Structures are given as structure tokens and as C-alpha cells.
Short mmCIF file of C-alpha atoms in Angstrom, two decimals:
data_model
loop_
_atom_site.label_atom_id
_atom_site.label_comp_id
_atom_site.label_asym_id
_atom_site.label_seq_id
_atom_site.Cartn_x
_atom_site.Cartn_y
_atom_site.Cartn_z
CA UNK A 1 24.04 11.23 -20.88
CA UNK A 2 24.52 14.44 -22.96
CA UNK A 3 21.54 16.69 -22.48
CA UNK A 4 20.74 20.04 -23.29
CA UNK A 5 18.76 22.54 -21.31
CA UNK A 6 17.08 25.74 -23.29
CA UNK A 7 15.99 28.06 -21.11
CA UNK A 8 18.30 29.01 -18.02
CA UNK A 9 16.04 31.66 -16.11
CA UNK A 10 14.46 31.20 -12.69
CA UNK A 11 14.01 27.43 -13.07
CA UNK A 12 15.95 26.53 -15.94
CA UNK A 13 19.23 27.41 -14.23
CA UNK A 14 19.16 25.16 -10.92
CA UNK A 15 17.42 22.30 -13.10
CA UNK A 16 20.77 22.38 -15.45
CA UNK A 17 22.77 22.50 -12.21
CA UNK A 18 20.94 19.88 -10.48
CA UNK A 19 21.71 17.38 -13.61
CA UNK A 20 24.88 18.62 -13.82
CA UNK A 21 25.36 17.30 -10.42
CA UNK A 22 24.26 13.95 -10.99
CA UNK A 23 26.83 13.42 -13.64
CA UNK A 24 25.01 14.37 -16.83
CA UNK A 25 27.01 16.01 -19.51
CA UNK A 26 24.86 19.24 -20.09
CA UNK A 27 24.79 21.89 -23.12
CA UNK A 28 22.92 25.24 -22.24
CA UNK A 29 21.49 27.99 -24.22
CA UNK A 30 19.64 31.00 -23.74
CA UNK A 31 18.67 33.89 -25.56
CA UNK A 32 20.08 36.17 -22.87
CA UNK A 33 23.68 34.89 -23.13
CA UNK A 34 25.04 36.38 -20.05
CA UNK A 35 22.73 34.22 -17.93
CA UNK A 36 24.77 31.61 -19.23
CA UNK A 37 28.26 32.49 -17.69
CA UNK A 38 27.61 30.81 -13.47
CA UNK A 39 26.35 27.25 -15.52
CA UNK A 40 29.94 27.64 -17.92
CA UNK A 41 31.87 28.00 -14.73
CA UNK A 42 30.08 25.03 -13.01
CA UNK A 43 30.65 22.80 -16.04
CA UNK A 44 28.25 23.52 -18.60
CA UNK A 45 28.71 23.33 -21.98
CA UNK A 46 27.97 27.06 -23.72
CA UNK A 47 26.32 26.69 -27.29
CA UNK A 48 25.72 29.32 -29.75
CA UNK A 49 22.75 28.41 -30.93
CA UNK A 50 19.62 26.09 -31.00
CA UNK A 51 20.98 24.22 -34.01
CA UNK A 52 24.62 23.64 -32.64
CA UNK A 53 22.96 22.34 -29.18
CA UNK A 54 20.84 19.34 -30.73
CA UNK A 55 23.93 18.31 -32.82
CA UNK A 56 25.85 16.99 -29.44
CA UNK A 57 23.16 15.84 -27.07
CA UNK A 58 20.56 13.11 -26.56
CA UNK A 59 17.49 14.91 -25.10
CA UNK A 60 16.76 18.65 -24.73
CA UNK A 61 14.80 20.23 -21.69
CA UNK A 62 12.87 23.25 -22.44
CA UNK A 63 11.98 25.48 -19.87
CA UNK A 64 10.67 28.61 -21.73
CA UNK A 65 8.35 31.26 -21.80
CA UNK A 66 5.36 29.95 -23.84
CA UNK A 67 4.49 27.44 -26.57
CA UNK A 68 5.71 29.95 -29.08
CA UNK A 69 9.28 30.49 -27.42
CA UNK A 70 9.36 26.47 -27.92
CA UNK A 71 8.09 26.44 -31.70
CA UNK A 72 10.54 28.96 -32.58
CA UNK A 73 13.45 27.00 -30.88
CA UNK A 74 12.52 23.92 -32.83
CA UNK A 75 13.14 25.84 -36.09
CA UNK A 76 15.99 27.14 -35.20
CA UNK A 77 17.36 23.39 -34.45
CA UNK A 78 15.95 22.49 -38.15
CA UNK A 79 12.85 20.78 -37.39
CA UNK A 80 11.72 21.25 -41.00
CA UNK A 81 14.36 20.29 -42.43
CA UNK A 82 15.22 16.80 -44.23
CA UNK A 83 16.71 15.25 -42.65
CA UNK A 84 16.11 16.77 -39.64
CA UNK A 85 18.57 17.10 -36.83
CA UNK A 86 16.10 16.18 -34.51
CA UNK A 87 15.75 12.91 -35.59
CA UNK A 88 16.50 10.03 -32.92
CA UNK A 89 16.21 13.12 -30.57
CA UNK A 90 14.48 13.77 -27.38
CA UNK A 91 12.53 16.94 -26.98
CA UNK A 92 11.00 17.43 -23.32
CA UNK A 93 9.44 20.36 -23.06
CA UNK A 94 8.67 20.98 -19.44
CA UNK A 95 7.34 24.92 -19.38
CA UNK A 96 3.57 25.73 -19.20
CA UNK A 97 2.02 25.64 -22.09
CA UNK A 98 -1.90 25.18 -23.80
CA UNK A 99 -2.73 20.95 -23.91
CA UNK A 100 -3.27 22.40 -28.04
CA UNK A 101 0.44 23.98 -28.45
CA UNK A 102 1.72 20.43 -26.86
CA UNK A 103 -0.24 18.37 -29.06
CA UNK A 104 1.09 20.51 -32.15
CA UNK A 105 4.70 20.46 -31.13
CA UNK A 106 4.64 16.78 -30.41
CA UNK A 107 3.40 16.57 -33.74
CA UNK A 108 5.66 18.45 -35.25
CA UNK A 109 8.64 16.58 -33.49
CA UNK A 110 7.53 12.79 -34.75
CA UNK A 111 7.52 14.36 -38.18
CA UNK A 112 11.37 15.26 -37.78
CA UNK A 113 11.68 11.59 -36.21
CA UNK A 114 12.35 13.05 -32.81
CA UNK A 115 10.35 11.97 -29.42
CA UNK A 116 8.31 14.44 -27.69
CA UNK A 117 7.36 14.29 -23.87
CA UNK A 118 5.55 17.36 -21.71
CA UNK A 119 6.90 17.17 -18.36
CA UNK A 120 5.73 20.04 -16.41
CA UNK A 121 6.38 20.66 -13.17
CA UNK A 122 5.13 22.00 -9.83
CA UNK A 123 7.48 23.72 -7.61
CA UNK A 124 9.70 26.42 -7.33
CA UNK A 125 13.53 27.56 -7.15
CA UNK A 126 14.06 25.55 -3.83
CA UNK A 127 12.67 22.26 -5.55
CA UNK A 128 14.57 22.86 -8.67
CA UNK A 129 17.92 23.43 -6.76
CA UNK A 130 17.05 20.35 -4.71
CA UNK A 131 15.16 17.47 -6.94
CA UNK A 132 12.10 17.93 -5.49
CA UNK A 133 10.05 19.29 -8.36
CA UNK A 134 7.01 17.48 -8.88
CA UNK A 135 6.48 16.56 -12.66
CA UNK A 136 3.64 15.41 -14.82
CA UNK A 137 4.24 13.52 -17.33
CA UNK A 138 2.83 13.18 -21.04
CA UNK A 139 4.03 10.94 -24.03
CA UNK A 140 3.32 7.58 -25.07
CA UNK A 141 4.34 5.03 -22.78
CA UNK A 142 7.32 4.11 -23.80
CA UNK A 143 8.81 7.27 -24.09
CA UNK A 144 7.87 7.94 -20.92
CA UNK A 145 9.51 4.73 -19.78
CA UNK A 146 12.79 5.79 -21.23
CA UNK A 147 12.84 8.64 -20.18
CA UNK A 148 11.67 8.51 -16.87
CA UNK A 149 15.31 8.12 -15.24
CA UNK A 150 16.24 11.21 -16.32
CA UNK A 151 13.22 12.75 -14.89
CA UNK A 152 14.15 11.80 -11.73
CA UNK A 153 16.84 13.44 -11.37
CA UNK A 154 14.72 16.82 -11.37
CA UNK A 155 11.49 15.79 -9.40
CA UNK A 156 11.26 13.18 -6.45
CA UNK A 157 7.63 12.42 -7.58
CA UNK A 158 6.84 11.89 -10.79
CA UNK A 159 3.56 11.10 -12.46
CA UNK A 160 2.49 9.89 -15.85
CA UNK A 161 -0.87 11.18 -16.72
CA UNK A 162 -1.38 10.13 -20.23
CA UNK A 163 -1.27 11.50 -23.48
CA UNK A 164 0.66 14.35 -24.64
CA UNK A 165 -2.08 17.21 -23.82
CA UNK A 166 -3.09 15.69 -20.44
CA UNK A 167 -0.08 16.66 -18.29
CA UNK A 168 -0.02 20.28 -19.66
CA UNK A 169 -4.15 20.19 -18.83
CA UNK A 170 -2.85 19.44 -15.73
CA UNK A 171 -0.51 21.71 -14.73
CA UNK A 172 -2.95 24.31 -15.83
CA UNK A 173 -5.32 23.45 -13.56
CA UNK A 174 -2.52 23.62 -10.61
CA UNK A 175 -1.54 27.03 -12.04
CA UNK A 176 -5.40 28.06 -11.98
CA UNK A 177 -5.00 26.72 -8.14
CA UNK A 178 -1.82 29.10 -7.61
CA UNK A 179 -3.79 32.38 -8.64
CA UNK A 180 -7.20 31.80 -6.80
CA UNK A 181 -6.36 30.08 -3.67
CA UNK A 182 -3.68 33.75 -3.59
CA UNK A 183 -6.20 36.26 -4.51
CA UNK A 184 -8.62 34.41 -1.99
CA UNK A 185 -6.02 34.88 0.91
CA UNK A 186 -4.82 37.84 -0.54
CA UNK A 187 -8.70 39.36 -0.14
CA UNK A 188 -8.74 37.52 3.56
CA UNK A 189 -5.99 39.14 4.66
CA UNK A 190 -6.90 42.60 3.44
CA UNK A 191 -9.89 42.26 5.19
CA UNK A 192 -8.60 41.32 8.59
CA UNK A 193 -5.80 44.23 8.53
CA UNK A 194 -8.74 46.74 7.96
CA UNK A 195 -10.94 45.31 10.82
CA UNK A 196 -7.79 45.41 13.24
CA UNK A 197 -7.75 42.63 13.71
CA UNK A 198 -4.69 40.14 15.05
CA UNK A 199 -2.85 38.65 11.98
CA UNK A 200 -1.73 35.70 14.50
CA UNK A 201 -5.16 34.99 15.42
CA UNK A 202 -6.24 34.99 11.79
CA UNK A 203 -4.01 32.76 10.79
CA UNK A 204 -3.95 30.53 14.52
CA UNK A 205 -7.99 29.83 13.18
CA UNK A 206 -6.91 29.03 9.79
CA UNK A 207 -3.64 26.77 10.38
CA UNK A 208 -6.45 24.72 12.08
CA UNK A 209 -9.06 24.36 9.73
CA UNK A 210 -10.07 22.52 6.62
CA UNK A 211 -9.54 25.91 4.86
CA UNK A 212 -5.83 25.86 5.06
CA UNK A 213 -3.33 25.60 2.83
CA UNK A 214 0.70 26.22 3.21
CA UNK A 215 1.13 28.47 0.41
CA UNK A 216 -1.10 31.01 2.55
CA UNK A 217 2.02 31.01 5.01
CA UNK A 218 4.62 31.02 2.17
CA UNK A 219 3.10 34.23 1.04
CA UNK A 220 2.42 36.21 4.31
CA UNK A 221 5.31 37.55 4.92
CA UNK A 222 5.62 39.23 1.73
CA UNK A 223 1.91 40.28 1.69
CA UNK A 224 2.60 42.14 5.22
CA UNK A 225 5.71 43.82 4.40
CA UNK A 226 4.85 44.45 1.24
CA UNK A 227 8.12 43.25 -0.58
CA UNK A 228 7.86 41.49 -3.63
CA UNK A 229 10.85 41.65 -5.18
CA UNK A 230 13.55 38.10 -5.98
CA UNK A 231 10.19 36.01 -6.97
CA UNK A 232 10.38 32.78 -6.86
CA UNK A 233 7.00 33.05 -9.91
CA UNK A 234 6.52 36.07 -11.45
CA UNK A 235 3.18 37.78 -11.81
CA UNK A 236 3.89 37.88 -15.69
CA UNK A 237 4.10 34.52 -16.02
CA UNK A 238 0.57 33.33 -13.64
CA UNK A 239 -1.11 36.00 -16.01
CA UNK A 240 0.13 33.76 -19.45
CA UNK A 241 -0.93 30.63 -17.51
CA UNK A 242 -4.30 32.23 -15.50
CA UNK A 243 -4.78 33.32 -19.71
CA UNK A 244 -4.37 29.52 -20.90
CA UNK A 245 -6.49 28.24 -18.39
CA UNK A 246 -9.57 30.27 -19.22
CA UNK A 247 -8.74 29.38 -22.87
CA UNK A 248 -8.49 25.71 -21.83
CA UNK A 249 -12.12 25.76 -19.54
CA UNK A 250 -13.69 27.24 -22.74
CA UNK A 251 -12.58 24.51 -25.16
CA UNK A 252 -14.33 22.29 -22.88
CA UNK A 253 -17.43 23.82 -22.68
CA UNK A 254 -16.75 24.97 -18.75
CA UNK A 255 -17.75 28.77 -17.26
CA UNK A 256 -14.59 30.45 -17.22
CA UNK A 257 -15.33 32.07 -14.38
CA UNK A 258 -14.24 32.38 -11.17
CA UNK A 259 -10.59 32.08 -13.00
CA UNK A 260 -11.04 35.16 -15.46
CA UNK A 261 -11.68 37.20 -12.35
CA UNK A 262 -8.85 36.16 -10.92
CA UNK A 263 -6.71 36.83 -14.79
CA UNK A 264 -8.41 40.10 -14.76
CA UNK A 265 -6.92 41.06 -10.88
CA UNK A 266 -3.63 39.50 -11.83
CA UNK A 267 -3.67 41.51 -15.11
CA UNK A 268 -4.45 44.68 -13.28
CA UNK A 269 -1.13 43.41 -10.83
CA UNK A 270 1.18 44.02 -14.09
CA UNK A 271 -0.38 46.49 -15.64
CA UNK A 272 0.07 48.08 -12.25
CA UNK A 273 4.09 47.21 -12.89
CA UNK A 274 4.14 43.81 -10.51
CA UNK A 275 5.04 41.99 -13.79
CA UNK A 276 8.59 40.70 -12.63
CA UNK A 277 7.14 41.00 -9.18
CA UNK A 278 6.41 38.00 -6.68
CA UNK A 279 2.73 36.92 -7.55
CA UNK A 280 2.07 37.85 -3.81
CA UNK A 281 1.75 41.39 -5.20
CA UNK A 282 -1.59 40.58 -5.97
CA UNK A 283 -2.08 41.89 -2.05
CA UNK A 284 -1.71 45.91 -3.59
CA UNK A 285 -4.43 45.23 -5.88
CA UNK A 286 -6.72 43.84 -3.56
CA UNK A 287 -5.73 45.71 -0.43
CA UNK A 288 -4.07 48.54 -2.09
CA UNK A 289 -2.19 50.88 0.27
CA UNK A 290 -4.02 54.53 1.62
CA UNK A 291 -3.49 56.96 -0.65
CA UNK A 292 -1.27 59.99 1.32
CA UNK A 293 -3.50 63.24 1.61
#
């Protein structure tokens, strides 16, 4: 099929490639044009603009910063306009968003006559360059059903959750996941390097228990040397989503907390200048280094 992908940064690149690769005629575009020139040379079609991407493709993948980045987009393709050039398009917007934004973008795509499907996804660069993201759907059935093959060429597990609004509820709550289960192990670890005691035997105990879970091992490394940089999810970006969960809880008449104490380390972690760090860096805040005397 003909397919655009918006968005060619950390994930949006190796998702373009990986459809590419399964024979997929794909149109790219990204604000940041250079970031555009490896998917040219592997096949990709270059547009100039939003507008001159919908004209040749079926479906369009987003994979951008936030809900706004995504309204924005949609003007600049003409979704206002009558008629619109979204109409008997697919828009499948698969970034992390707020369940609200989805609901309103959705909207705004049946009134241009297009389809709209949230397909977020769990995983990282390694999944994206492989298949093996895991994606949530939500759309009305059928859209979901016609869709779906397509899907599957980015994630080897797919589930449909419901309505527009649940997936992206969803993926929150794995995001939510991401930045407490790191600050926990983050505060763990801190604790057992004060004490003196043996990393290996920390982590011996915990590989065996209930209490573990492999991102703590994905993340050690990083958290004992101390390097953060080439991350696979920047600290920016759990910040925007630690933000949209708190937002979400409240809506539902939950205590935000424990998450806004974990948004408020995370926001220290940037403010710090972690932002296009590894989210691991949430180790300095925690367990920041001695300060030299």
C-alpha cells in the first residue's frame, strides 16, 4: 500500500524502515528535514509538506511529539477544508497522547471523512527496527479490522482495547509504569551503593523474587556508569507522558499521587539538563554524585 509516516525521530525512523521492508510504498516527512535523507536513500519517498504527503498515500502513521504536534499536522494536510484531502483517508496516530486529545482528533478526522485509529505502542528502538512493538489499539471495529494488517507489520502483538480514548488510557498507564517502577530501582540502587553493599548480590535477591522486573537490568548498566547518552526514551518525553497521566488520574477522580512524585523527580531530571538524556538519568537525581570539596 502507499503509506505515509510523519514523524521520523527515535521511533518513527525504524517503523518507516521496517514497512518499507515489507514492501509498502512509504512517503516521509518531518519537520527536521535532514532526518529525512538515510529513509530517501533506503527508498522512501521525501515530501515537502503535510499537504503534499496525504495527496499520494492511503493511511498516515504519526509518531510525534504530543497531541498538539498531531493537530497542527492535520491542518496543514487541510483537515478544514471542503472537501478535505483527508477524506477516504487513514489517520493512525500512534504517539502518546491524553485519551481527550484522541477523542478530539478522531473527531475532527470523521468530519473531513477520514478514519481515525490510536495505535500506541510499547517498546523501544530494537522493537521498532524488528516488528516487535507491542500496540494498542483504538477505533471502531471495523477500522480496526482493516487496518489491522498493516499493524502487523510494526508490532508482533497487537491488541484492540476499545474505543478511541481507551488505548491512549492505556498506554498512559504503561508510561506511568516506566517512570515509577525506574525511580523505585533507581532509589534501591542508590541505597545499596551507599551501604557498600554488592550490586551482584542486590540484584542475585531480586532476579529471584516477585519484585523483579527486566527493565531493572536494562537500566543498570547505565545507572552504574553513569552514561546516559543515545536513549532509547528520553527523559523529556516520560515527563510529557508522567504530565498526562496525572492529568488523566484526576479526570477520573483518582489521587494523583504516587505518579506526581515521580513527574516532579523526573522534572527535576530535565531541569537538571537530562532532557535528551536516557530516562535512567533519573539515578543523579536520586543518588546524585558527592559533591568534590
Amino acid at each position: 500500500m502507499n503509506i505515509g509516516v510523519i514523524g521520523t525521530g527515535l521511533m518513527g525512523s525504524p517503523m518507516a524502515l521496517r514497512l518499507l521492508s515489507a514492501g509498502h510504498r512509504v512517503w516521509v516527512y518531518n519537520r527536521t528535514p535532514d532526518r529525512l535523507k538515510p529513509l530517501e536513500l533506503a527508498g522512501a519517498k521525501v515530501s515537502a509538506t503535510p499537504l503534499a504527503l496525504i495527496q499520494n498515500v492511503e493511511a498516515v502513521i504519526f509518531m510525534v511529539t504530543n497531541g498538539e504536534a498531531v493537530r497542527s499536522l492535520l491542518e496543514d494536510m487541510g483537515v478544514s477544508e471542503c472537501p478535505s484531502p483527508l477524506n477516504h483517508k487513514a489517520i493512525i496516530q500512534m504517539g502518546t497522547i491524553a485519551p481527550a486529545e484522541s477523542q478530539q482528533l478522531s473527531q475532527m478526522v470523521a468530519q473531513a471523512g477520514g478514519t481515525y485509529l490510536e495505535a500506541p505502542v510499547l517498546g523501544s528502538i530494537p522493537e521498532a527496527k524488528n516488528g516487535k512493538l507491542i500496540i494498542m489499539a483504538g477505533a471502531e471495529n471495523e477500522a480496526y479490522q482493516r487496518w489491522q494488517p498493516l499493524l502487523q507489520c510494526l508490532g508482533t502483538t497487537l491488541y484492540y482495547v476499545g474505543p478511541v480514548g481507551s488505548a491512549a488510557t492505556l498506554k498512559l498507564t504503561m508510561n506511568q509504569l516506566i517512570g515509577s517502577l525506574t525511580a523505585a530501582f533507581a532509589q534501591s540502587l542508590g541505597l545499596v551503593q551507599a551501604a557498600g553493599i554488592d550490586v551482584d548480590i542486590f540484584m542475585a535477591v531480586l532476579r529471584q523474587s516477585a519484585l523483579y522486573a527486566p527493565t531493572f537490568d536494562k537500566k543498570l548498566h547505565r545507572m552504574q556508569t553513569r552514561q546516559f547518552a543515545d536513549p532509547n526514551f528520553p527523559t523529556k518525553h516520560l515527563l510529557k507522558d508522567m504530565g498526562l497521566f496525572v492529568s488523566a488520574a484526576k479526570a477520573a477522580g483518582l489521587s494523583p499521587f504516587p505518579a506526581e512524585s515521580v513527574r516532579q523527580l523526573v522534572e527535576q531530571a530535565v531541569q537538571a539538563g537530562f532532557g535528551d538524556d536516557d530516562y535512567a538519568a533519573l539515578f543523579n537525581i536520586v543518588s546524585p554524585l558527592p559533591k568534590p570539596e
